Tab-separated table of C-alpha atoms in Angstrom:
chain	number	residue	atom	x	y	z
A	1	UNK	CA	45.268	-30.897	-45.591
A	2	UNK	CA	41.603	-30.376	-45.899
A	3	UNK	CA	40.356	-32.495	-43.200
A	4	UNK	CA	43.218	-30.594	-40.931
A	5	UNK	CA	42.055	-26.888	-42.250
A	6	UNK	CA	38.036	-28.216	-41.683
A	7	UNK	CA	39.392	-29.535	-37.855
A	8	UNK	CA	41.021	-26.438	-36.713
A	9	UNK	CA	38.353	-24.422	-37.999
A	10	UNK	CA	35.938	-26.306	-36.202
A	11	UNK	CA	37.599	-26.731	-33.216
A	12	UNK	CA	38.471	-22.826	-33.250
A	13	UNK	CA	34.564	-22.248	-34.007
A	14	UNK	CA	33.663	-24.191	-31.087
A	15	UNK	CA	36.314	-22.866	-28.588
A	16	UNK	CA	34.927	-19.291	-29.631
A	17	UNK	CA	31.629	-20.691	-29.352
A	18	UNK	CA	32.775	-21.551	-25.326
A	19	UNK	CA	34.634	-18.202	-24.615
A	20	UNK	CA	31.254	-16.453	-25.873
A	21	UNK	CA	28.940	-18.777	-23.838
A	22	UNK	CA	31.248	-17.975	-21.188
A	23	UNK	CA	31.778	-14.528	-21.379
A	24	UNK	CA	27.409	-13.843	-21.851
A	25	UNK	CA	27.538	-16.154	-18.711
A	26	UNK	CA	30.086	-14.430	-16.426
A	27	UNK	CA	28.476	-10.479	-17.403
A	28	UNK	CA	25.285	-11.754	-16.797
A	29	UNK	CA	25.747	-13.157	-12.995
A	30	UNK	CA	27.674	-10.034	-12.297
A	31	UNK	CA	24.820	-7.753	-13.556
A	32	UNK	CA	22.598	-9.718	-12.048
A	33	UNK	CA	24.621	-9.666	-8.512
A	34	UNK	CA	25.159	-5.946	-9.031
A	35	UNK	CA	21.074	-5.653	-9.787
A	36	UNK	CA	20.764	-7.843	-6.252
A	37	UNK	CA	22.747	-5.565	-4.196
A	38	UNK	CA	21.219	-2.603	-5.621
A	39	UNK	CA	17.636	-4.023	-4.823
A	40	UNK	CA	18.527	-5.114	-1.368
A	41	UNK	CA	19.988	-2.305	-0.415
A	42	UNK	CA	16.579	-0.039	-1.721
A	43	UNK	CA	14.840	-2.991	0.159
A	44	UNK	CA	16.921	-2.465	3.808
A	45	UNK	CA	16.457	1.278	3.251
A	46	UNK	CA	12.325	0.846	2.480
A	47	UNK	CA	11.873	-1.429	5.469
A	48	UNK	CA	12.226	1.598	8.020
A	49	UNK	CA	10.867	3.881	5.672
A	50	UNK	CA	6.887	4.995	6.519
A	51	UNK	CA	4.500	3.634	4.226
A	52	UNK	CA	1.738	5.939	3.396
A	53	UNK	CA	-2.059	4.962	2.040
A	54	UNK	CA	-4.554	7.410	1.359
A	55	UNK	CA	-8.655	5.730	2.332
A	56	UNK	CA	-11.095	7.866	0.226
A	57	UNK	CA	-14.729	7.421	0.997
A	58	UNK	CA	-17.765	8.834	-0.930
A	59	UNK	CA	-20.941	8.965	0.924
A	60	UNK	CA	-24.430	8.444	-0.267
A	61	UNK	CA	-26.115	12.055	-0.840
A	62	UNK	CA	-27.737	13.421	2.866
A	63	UNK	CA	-24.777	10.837	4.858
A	64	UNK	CA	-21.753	12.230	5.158
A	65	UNK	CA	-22.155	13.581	8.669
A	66	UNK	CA	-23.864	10.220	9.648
A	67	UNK	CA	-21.003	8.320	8.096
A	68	UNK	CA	-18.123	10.927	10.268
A	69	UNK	CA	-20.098	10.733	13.251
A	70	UNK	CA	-19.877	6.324	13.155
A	71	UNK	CA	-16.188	6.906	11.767
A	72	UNK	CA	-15.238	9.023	14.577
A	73	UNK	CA	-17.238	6.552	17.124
A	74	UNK	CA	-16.254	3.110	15.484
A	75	UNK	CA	-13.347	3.504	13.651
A	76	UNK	CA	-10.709	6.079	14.827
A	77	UNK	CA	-10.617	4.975	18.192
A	78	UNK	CA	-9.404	1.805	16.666
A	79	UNK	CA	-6.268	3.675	14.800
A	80	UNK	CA	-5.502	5.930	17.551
A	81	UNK	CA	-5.144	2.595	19.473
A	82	UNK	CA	-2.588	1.294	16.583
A	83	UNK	CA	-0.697	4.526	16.836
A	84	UNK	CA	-0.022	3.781	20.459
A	85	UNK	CA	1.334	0.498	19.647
A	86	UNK	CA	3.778	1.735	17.260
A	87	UNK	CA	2.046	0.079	14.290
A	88	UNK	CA	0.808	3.753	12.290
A	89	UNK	CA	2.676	7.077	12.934
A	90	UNK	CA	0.169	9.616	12.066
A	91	UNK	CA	-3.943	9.187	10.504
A	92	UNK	CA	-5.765	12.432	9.348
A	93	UNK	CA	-8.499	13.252	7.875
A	94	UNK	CA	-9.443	15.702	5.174
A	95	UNK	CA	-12.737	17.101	3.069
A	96	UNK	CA	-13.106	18.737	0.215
A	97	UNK	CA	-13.373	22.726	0.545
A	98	UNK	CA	-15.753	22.520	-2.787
A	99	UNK	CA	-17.573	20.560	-4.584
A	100	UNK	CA	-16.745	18.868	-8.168
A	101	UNK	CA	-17.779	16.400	-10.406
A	102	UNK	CA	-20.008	13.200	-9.590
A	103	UNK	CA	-17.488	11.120	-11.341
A	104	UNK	CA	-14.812	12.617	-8.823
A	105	UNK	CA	-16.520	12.848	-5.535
A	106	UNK	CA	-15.435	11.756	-2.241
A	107	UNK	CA	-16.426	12.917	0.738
A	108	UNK	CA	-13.446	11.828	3.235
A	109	UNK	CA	-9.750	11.028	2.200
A	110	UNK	CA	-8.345	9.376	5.633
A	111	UNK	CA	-4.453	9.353	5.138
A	112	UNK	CA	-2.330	6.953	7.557
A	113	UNK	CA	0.719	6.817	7.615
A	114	UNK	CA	2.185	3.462	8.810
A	115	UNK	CA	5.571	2.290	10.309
A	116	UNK	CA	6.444	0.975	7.268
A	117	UNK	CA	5.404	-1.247	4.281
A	118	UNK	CA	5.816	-4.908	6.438
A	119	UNK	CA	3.536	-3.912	9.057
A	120	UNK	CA	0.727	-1.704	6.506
A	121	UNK	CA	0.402	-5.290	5.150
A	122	UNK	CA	1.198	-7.906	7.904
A	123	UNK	CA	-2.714	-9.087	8.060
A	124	UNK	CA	-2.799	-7.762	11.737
A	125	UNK	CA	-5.618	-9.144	13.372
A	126	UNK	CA	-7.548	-6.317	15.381
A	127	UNK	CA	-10.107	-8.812	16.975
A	128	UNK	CA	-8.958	-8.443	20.878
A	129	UNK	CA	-8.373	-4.497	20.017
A	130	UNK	CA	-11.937	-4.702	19.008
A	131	UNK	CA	-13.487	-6.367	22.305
A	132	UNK	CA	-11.425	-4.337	24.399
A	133	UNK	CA	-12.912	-1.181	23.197
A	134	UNK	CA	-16.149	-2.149	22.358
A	135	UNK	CA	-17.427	-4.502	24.637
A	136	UNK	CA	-21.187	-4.522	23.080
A	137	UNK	CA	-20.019	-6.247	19.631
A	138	UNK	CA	-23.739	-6.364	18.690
A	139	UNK	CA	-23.597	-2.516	19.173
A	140	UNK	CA	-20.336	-2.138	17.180
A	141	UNK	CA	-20.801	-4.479	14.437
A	142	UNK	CA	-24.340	-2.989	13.619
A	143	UNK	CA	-22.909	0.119	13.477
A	144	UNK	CA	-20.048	-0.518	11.217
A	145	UNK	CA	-22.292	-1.994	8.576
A	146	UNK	CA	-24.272	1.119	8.980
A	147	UNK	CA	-20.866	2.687	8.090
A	148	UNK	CA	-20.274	1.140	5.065
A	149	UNK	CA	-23.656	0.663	3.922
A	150	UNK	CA	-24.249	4.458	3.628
A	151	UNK	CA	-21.430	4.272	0.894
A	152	UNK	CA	-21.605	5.452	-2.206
A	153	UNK	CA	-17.651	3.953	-2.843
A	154	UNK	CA	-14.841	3.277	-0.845
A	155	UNK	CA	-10.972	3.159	-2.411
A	156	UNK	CA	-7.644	2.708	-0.752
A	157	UNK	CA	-4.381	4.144	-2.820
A	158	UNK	CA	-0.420	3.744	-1.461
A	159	UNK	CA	1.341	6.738	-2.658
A	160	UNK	CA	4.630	7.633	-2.046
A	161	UNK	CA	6.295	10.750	-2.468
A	162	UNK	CA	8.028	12.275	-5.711
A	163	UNK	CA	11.293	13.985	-5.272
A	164	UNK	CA	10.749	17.061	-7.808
A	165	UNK	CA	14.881	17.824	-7.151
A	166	UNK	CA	16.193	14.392	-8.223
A	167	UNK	CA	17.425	14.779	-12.109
């Protein structure tokens, strides 16, 4: 009578054992396939949404105008361009109205504002873009290490906007 009571008992402790396996099993993959179709559907809607990166650049004391001025020459041209292919929506530029703290200068903040996240990080290569529009590379390349070397520090920071009505 023993051996039967131990058997069932066993066999009842292992058939639970199966339904719980089972049941931690069959919640999970439905979570998880619930979790899937929630991220693919935030990932179909972020495809077409723009992607937006803000370029901050802090000049050397005395070369901010000399770092615009080879900006404006060297480097716009070649996002205007980028805009007409469809590639970046909108760039701007802004400066600070006043001054603040070393520690949180820049001199520049250079916002684009690209088609969306694919394309802000597909590696495009610019190198016929380049030749096209400046056919003295010598000239160009010169210049855009000038660019860089009057730089103090350069940063680039994807934001995205904060919706101050969602709960």
């Amino acid at each position: 009578m023993r051996n039967t009571i131990r058997k069932t008992a066993l066999l009842l402790g292992g058939l639970l054992f199966v339904i719980g396996v089972s049941v931690i099993t069959s919640v999970a993959i439905a979570g998880f396939s619930v979790v899937r179709a929630e991220q693919s559907g935030t990932s179909a809607e972020a495809k077409d949404q723009p992607y937006v990166v803000e370029y901050y650049y802090k000049a050397k004391w005395g070369h901010a105008d000399e770092f615009l001025a080879l900006f404006k020459k060297n480097h716009y041209p070649v996002l205007k361009k980028e805009i007409e292919l469809g590639r970046m929506l909108k760039v701007s530029m802004v400066s600070p109205r006043l001054h603040t703290t070393e520690d949180g200068r820049w001199d520049f903040r250079v916002t684009i504002v690209f088609k969306n996240a694919a394309v802000a990080n597909d590696n495009f290569d610019s190198a016929a873009l380049l030749k096209q529009l400046y056919p003295d590379q010598e000239t160009y390349k010169r210049e855009e290490q000038r660019r860089f070397e009057i730089l103090d520090a350069h940063w680039d920071l994807p934001i995205k906007d904060v919706d101050l009505e969602a709960r």
